[in-house]
XYZ file of C-alpha atoms in Angstrom:
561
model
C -7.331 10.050 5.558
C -10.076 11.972 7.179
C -10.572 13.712 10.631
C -12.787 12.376 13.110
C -14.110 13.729 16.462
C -16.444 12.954 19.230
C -17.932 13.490 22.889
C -19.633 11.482 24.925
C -21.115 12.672 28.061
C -20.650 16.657 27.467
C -21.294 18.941 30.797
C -20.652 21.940 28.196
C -23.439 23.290 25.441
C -22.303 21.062 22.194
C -22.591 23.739 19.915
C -19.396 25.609 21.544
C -17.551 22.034 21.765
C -18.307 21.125 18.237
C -16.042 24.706 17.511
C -13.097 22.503 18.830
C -13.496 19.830 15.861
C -12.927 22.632 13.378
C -9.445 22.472 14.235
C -8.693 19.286 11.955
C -10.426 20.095 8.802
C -7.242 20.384 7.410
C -7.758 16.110 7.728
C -10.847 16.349 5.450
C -11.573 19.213 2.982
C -14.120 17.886 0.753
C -17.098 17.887 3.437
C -17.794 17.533 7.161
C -21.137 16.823 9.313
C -21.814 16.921 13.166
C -24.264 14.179 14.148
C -25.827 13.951 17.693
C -26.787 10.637 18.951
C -30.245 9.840 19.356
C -31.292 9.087 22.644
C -28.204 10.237 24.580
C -28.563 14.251 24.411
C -24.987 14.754 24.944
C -22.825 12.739 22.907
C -22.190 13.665 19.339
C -19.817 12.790 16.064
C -17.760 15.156 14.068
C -16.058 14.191 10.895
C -14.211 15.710 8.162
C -13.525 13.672 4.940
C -11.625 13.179 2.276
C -13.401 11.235 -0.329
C -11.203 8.418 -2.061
C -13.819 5.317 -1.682
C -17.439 5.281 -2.333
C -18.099 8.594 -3.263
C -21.761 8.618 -2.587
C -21.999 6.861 0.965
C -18.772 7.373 2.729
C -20.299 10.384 5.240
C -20.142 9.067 8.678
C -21.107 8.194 11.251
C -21.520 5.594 8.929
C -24.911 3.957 9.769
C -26.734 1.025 7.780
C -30.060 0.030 7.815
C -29.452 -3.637 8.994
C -27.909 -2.068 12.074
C -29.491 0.740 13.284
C -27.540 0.951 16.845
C -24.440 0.923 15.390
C -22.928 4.340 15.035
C -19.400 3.917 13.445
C -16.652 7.050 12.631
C -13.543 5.796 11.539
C -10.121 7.612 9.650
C -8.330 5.008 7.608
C -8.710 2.221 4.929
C -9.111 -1.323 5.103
C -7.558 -3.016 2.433
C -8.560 -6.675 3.414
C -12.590 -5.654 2.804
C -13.799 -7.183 -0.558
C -11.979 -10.814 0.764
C -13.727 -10.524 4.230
C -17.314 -9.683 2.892
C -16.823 -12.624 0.550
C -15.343 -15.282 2.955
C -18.332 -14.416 5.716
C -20.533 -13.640 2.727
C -21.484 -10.181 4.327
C -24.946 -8.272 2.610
C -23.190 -4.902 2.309
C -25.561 -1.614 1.931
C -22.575 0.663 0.226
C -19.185 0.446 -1.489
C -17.097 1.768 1.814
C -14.754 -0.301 3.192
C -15.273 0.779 6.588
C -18.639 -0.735 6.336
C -17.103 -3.817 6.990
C -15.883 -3.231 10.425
C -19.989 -3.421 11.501
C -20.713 -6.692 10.134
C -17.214 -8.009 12.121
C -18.106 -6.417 14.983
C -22.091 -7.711 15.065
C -20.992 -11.302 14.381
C -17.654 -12.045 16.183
C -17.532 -8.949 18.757
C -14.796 -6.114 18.912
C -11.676 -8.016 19.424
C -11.679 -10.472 16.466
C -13.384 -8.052 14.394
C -9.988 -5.816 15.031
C -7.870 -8.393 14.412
C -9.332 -9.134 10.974
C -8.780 -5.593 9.562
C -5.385 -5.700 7.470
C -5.410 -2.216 6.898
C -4.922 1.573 8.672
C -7.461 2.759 11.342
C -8.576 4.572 13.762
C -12.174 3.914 14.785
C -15.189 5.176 17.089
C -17.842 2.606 17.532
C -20.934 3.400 19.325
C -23.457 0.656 19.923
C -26.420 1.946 21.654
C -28.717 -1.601 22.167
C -25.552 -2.534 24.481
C -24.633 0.261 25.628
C -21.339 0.541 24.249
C -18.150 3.058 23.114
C -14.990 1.087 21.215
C -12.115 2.313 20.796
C -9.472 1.477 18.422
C -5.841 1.527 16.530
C -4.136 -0.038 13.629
C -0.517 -1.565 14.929
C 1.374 0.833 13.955
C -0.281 3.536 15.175
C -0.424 4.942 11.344
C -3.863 6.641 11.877
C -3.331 8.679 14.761
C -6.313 9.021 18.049
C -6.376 11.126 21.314
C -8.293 10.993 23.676
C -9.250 13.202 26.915
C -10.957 11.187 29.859
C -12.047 12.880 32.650
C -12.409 11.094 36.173
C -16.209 11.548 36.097
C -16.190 9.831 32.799
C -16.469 12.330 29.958
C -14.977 10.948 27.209
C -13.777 12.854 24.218
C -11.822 11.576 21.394
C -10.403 12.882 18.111
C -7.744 12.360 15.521
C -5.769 15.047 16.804
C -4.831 16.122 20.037
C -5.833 19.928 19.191
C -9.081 19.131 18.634
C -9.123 18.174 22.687
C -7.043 20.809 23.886
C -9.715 23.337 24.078
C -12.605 21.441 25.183
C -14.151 22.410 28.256
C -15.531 19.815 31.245
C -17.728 20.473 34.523
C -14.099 19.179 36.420
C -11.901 21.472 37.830
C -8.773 19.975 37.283
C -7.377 20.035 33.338
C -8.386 16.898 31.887
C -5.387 14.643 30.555
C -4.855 14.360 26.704
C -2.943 10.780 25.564
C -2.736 9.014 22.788
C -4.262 6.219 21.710
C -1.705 3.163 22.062
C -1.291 2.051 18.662
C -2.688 -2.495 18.419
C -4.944 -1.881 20.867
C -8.791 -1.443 21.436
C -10.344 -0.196 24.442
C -13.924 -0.808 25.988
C -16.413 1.597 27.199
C -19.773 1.377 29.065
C -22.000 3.825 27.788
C -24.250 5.282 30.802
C -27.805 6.960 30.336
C -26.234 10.478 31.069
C -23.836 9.869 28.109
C -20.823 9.468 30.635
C -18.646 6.402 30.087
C -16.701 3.877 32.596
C -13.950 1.916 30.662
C -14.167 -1.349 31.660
C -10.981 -3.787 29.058
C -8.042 -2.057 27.490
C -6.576 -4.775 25.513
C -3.999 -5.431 22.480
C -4.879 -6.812 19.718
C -2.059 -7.628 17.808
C 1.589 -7.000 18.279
C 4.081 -6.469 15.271
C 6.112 -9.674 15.769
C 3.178 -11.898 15.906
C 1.834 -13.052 12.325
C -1.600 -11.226 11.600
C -5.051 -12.884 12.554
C -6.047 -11.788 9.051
C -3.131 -13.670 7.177
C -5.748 -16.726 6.709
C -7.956 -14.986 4.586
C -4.868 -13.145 2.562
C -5.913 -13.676 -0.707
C -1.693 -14.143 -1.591
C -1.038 -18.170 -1.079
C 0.917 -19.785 1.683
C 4.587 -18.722 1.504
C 7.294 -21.515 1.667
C 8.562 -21.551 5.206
C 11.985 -22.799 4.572
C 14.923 -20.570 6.000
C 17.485 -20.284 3.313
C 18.497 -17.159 2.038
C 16.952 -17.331 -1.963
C 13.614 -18.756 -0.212
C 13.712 -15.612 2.190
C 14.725 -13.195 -0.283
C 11.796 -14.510 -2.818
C 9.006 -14.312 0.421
C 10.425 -10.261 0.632
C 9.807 -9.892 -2.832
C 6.210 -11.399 -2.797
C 5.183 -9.573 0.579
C 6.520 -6.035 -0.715
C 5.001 -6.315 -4.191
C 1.606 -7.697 -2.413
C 1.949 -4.720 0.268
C 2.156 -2.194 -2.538
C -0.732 -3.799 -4.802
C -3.422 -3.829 -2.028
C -2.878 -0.063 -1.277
C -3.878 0.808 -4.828
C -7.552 0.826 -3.708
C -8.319 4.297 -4.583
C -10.807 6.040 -6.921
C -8.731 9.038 -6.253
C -5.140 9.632 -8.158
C -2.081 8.010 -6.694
C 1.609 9.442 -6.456
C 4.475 8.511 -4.583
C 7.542 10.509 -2.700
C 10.605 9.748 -4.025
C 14.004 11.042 -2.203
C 16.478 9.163 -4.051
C 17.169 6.648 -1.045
C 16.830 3.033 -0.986
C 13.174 2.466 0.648
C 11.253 5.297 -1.552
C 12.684 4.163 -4.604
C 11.617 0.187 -4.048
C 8.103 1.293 -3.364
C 7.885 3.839 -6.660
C 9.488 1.471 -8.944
C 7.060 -1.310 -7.333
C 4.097 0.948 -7.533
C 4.923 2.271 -11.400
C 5.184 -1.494 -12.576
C 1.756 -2.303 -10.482
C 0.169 0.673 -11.910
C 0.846 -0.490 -15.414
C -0.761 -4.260 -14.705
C -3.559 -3.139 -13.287
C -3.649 -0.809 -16.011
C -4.636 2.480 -14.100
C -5.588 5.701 -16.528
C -2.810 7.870 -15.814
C 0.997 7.613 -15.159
C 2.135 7.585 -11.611
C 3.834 11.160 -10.528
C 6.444 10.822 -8.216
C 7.924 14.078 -6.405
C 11.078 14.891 -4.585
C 12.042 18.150 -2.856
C 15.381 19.863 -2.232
C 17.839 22.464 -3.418
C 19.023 22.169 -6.703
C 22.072 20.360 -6.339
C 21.081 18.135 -3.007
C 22.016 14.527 -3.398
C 18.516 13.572 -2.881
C 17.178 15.654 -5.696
C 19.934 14.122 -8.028
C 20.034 10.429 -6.876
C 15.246 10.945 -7.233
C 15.817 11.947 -10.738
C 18.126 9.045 -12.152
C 15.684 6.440 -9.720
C 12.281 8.259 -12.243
C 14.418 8.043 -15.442
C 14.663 4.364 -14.995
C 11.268 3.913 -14.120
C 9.264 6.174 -15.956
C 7.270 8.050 -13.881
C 6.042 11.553 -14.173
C 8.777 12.944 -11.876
C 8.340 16.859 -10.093
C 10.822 18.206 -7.949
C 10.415 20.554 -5.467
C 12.933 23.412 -4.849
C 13.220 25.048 -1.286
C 15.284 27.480 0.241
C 16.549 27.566 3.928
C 14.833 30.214 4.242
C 11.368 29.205 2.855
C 12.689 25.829 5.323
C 12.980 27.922 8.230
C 10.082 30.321 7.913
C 7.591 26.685 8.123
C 9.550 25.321 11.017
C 6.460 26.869 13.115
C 3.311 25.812 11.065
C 5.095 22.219 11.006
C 5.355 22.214 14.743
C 2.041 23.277 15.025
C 0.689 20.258 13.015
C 3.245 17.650 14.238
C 2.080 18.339 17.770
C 5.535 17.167 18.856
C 9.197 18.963 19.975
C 11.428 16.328 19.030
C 14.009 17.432 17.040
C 15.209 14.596 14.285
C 10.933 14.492 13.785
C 10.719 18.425 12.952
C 14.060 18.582 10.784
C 12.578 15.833 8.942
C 9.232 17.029 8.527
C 10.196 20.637 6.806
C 10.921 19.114 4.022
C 8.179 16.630 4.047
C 5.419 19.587 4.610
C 6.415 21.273 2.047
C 6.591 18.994 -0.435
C 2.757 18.304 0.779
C 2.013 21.247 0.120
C 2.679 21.616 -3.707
C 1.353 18.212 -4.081
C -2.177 20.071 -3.265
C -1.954 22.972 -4.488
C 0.217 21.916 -8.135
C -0.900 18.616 -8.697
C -4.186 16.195 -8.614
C -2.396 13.486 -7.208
C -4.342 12.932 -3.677
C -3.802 9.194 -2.487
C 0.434 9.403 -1.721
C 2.869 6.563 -1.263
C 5.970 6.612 0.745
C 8.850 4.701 2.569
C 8.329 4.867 6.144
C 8.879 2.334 8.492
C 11.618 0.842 6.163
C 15.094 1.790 8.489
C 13.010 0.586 11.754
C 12.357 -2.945 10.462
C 15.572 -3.737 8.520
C 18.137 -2.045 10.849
C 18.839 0.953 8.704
C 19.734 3.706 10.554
C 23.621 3.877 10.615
C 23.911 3.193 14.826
C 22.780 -0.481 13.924
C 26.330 -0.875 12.738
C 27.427 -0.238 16.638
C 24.728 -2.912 18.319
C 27.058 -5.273 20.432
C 25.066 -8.283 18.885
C 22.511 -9.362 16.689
C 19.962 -9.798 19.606
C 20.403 -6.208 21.050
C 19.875 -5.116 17.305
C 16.676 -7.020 16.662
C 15.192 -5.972 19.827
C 16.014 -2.590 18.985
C 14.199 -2.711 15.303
C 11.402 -3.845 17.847
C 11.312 -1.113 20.439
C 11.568 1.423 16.836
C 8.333 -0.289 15.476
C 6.454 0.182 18.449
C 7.534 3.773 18.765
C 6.930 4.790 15.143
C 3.476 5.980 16.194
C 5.477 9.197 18.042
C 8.428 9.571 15.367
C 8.644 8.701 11.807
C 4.795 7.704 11.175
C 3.676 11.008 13.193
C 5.428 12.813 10.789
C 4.538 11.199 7.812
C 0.929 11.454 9.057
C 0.782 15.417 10.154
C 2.916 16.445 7.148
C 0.566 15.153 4.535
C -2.654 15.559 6.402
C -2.001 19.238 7.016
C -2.588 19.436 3.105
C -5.347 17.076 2.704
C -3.513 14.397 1.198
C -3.841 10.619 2.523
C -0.345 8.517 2.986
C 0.190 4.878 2.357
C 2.776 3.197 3.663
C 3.579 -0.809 2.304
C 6.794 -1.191 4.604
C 4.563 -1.261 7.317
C 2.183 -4.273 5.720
C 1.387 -6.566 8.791
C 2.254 -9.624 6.910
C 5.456 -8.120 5.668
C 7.155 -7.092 8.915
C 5.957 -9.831 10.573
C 7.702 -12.367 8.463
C 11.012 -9.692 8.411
C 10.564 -9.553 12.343
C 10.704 -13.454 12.367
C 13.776 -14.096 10.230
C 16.691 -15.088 12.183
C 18.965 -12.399 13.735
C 21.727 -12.850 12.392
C 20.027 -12.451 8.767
C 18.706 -8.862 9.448
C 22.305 -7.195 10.647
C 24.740 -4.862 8.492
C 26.870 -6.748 6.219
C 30.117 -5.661 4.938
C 29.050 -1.869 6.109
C 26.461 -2.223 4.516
C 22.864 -1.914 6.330
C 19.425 -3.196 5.286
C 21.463 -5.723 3.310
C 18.847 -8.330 3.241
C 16.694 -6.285 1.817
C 18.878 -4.812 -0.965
C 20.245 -8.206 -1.570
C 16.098 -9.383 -1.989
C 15.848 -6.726 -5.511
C 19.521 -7.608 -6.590
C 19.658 -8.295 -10.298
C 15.919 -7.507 -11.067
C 16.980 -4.315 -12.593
C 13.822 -2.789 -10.632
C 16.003 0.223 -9.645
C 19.250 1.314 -10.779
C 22.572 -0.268 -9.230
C 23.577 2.148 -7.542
C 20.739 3.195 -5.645
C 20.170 -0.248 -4.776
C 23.273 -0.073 -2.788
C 23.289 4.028 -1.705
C 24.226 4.128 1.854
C 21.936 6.142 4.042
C 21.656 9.816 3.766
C 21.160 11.671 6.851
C 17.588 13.510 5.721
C 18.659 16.511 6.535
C 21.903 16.185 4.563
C 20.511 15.398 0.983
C 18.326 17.511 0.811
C 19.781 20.838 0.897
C 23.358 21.511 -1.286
C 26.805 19.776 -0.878
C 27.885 23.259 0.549
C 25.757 23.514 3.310
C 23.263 21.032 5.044
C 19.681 22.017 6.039
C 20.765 20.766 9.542
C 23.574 23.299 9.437
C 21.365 26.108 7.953
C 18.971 25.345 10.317
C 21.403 25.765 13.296
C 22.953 28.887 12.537
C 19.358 30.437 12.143
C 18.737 29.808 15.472
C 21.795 30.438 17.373
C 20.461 34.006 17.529
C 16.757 33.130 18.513
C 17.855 31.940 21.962
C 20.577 32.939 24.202
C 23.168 31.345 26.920
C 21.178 32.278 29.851
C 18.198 30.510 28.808
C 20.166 27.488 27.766
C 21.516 27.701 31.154
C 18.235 27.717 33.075
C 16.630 24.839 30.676
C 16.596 22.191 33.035
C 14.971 24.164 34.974
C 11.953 26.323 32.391
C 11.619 22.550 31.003
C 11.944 20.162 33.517
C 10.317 17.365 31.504
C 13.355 16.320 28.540
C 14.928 19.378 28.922
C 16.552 20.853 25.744
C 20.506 20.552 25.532
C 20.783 22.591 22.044
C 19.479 26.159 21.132
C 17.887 24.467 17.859
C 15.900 22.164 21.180
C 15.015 25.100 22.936
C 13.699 27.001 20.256
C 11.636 24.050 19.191
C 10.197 23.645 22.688
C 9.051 27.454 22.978
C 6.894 27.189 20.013
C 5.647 23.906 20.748
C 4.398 25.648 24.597
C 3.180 28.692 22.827
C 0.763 26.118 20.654
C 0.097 23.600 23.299
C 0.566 24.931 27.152
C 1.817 21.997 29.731
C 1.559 19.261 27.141
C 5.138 18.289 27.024
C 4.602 14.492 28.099
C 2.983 13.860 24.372
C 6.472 12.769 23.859
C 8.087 10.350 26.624
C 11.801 11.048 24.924
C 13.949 12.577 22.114
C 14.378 9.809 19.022
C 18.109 9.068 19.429
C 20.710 6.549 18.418
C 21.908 3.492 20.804
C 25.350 2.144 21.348
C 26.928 5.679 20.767
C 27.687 8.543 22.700
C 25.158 10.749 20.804
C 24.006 14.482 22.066
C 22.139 14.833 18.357
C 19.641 12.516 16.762
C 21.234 13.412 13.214
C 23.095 10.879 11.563
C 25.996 13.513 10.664
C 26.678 14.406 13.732
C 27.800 10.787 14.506
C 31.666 9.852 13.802
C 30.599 6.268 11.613
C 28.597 8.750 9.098
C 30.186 8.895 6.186
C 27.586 11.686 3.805
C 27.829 10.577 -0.046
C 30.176 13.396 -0.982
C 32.822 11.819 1.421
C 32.968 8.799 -0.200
């Protein structure tokens, strides 16, 4: 998890520009460097790191001696590096993993070389014998990139879209800022003024297709038969291999833990890992919400069972409230589920840093968009329309539930991992039949609870605990954070402007106060910017004016039942 920044072709002097890249040290706290590029006058690197492999080389641009025209920057980790440099017996000058992605690149050219990472990235790769700029994104969009291009070819690129916003360009008209497309690498010619021309925009891989990199895994062939004990025993190996890679870390690992189904599987998963490969210190796990909140009470019986050093995190609706604009400002978004969800998640963040040495977190994400979890799935008309809809959610994470999961933890230096969202393991889910991956009996994500049944890996009956709406178990049984959260803004914004929305915010226009207010802070931070987000996250198949889950009539909260 670092920050990374750079220009190619700058009109403007670089030492104003390189201001702009200040704006995501939050992504990097333990150092940062500005590089120019030799040769080409106006194209430099910024980068921000966090250190969590190879302490002594992992500055970038990473550079090696072997290749001297290869300038790489890169945010991410690469999990699949050790079993790469060994199969294509690589000479590797340091310990980073990213180092890799050079030696791919020199011997099989851009496109393979992405398709062999099994990991999280987002990469800047500057060749200057050919001439060169890459671009590039993990699948899932989990490392986020933005980019600015202007129509004279000034290319700027960083790993947030504030570190654009302010950048200034010869052009007169503003310069668009877009994100990166998540499985997809993009081709630049370099030119001798430092302006680029792309010339191939390409995907590289696509979540339903099995991984180029699966060959090399260095887990053995899985048995390919279709019934249900095979399947369930291929979930079990995937998930336990997803969560063993991501313990490359020289830096301490914890895990969020809300109570629910997904973040439990991946803490108990991750405590029994940790004590196999014995690590020096017990996993903490954290959980944050008001005293009584289901989540903080259902988190508590899932670290009693399985042992780990377990912190909770008490918050007020006020203290809630009073970050809803710092969280806004970091999420870079207005969409509403994404911000109710992220208080809680930013705040918890932030007493990881500042309370505990844990640096390298795990979480759950990505879990309820490949198995079907979110409580509409019980609606879809068939089991078609509901896998294509897990689809369409995986390929949107990138502007939802991994944005937030990204910002949230990044805003306080931390770095997330994320083993739901394992290539190998939601490819295989993706490929299951459809009929498999539906509710059952009410119940959603039943494959996968049925896959830990009887392993005693996490209590019974949070095996089976039926979705919470987020924004339900965290606060009391009295009174929701959603609810809370509404009532604090009925008075920030009145009937006439709700009136006139359509017309102040042409682009999704708000339909709630709680929207509107959440728009006007998002303009105050970033003017004109509103098509960063193509639509509101909402449920199919229902009549639905709310993303929340409680606001829809098959939500049942656990107090109800």
């Amino acid at each position: 998890m670092c920050g990374i920044w750079a220009l190619f072709g700058s009109d403007e002097c670089l030492s104003v520009q390189c201001t702009c890249a200040m704006k995501i040290a939050h992504r990097g706290p333990d150092a940062f460097r500005f590089e120019n590029v030799n040769g080409f006058t106006n194209c430099c690197f910024g980068f921000h790191r966090l250190a969590i492999v190879d302490q002594l080389y992992g500055m970038q641009p990473l550079r090696i001696k072997k290749f001297p025209f290869l300038w790489l920057c890169y945010n991410g980790e690469i999990y699949n590096h050790h079993t790469l440099r060994k199969q294509f017996e690589f000479d590797h000058q340091t310990k980073v993993d990213g180092e890799i992605l050079l030696h791919l690149y020199d011997r099989f050219g851009i496109k393979k070389m992405a398709s062999l990472l099994d990991g999280v990235f987002a990469f800047i790769l500057l060749d200057t014998a050919n001439r060169k700029v890459f671009l590039g994104r993990d699948t899932y969009g989990v490392r986020p990139l933005f980019k600015l291009l202007t129509d004279d070819g000034f290319l700027a690129v960083c790993s947030e879209a504030k570190g654009l916003t302010d950048i200034t360009h010869a052009m007169a008209t503003p310069a668009s800022i877009v994100p990166f497309l998540p499985g997809h690498f993009e081709a630049f010619d370099l030119k001798q003024n430092g302006k680029v021309q792309s010339v191939q925009m390409e995907q590289f891989h696509c979540c339903t297709q099995e991984p180029v990199h699966a060959v090399y895994d260095t887990l053995e062939r899985l048995p390919t038969r279709s019934d249900e004990e095979t399947v369930k025993s291929n979930i079990r190996t995937l998930f336990e291999n997803a969560v063993k890679k991501r313990l490359m870390a020289q830096r301490r690992i914890g895990c969020l833990l809300s109570g629910g189904l997904d973040s439990s599987l991946v803490a108990a998963t991750l405590v029994k890992l940790a004590k196999e490969e014995k690590l020096q210190y017990p996993i903490q796990t954290f959980s944050i919400g008001s005293e009584d909140s289901p989540d903080i009470i259902a988190a508590r019986t899932v670290a009693a069972h399985i042992g780990s050093e377990h912190h909770e995190v008490n918050f007020t609706a006020e203290e809630g409230i009073q970050a809803v604009e710092d969280v806004i400002f970091h999420l870079e978004t207005y969409d509403i589920t994404t911000i109710r969800a992220s208080v809680g998640m930013y705040l918890v963040s932030k007493h990881i840093r500042e309370k505990t040495d844990s640096v390298v977190i795990f979480s759950g994400e990505g879990s309820d968009e490949l198995t079907q979890g979110y409580i509409y799935f019980h609606k879809a008309p068939n089991p078609k329309a509901a896998a294509e809809d897990s689809v369409r959610l995986m390929k949107e994470l990138y502007l939802f539930d991994v944005l937030r999961a990204d910002r949230t933890t990044a805003a306080h230096g931390l770095e997330l991992r994320v083993p739901f969202l394992d290539h190998r393991f939601t490819a295989y889910y993706l490929s299951l039949p459809e009929e498999m991956r539906t509710p059952k009996h009410g119940v959603e994500k039943h494959l996968l609870r049925e896959s830990f049944k009887g392993l005693n890996l996490i209590p019974d009956e949070i095996l089976w605990r039926r979705k919470e709406a987020f924004s339900d178990g965290m606060m009391s049984v009295k009174k929701s954070w959603y609810t809370c959260l509404q009532e604090h803004l009925e008075s920030m914004v009145n009937d006439d402007q709700m009136e006139k929305a359509h017309k102040t915010f042409p682009h999704n226009p708000p339909c709630t106060k709680e929207a509107y207010y959440f728009r006007q802070v998002f303009e105050k931070h970033y003017p004109g910017r509103a098509e960063w987000l193509p639509h509101y996250w909402m449920p199919r198949w229902i009549n639905a004016t709310d993303p929340s889950a409680r606001t829809l009539s098959i939500y049942k909260p656990d107090k109800d039942q």
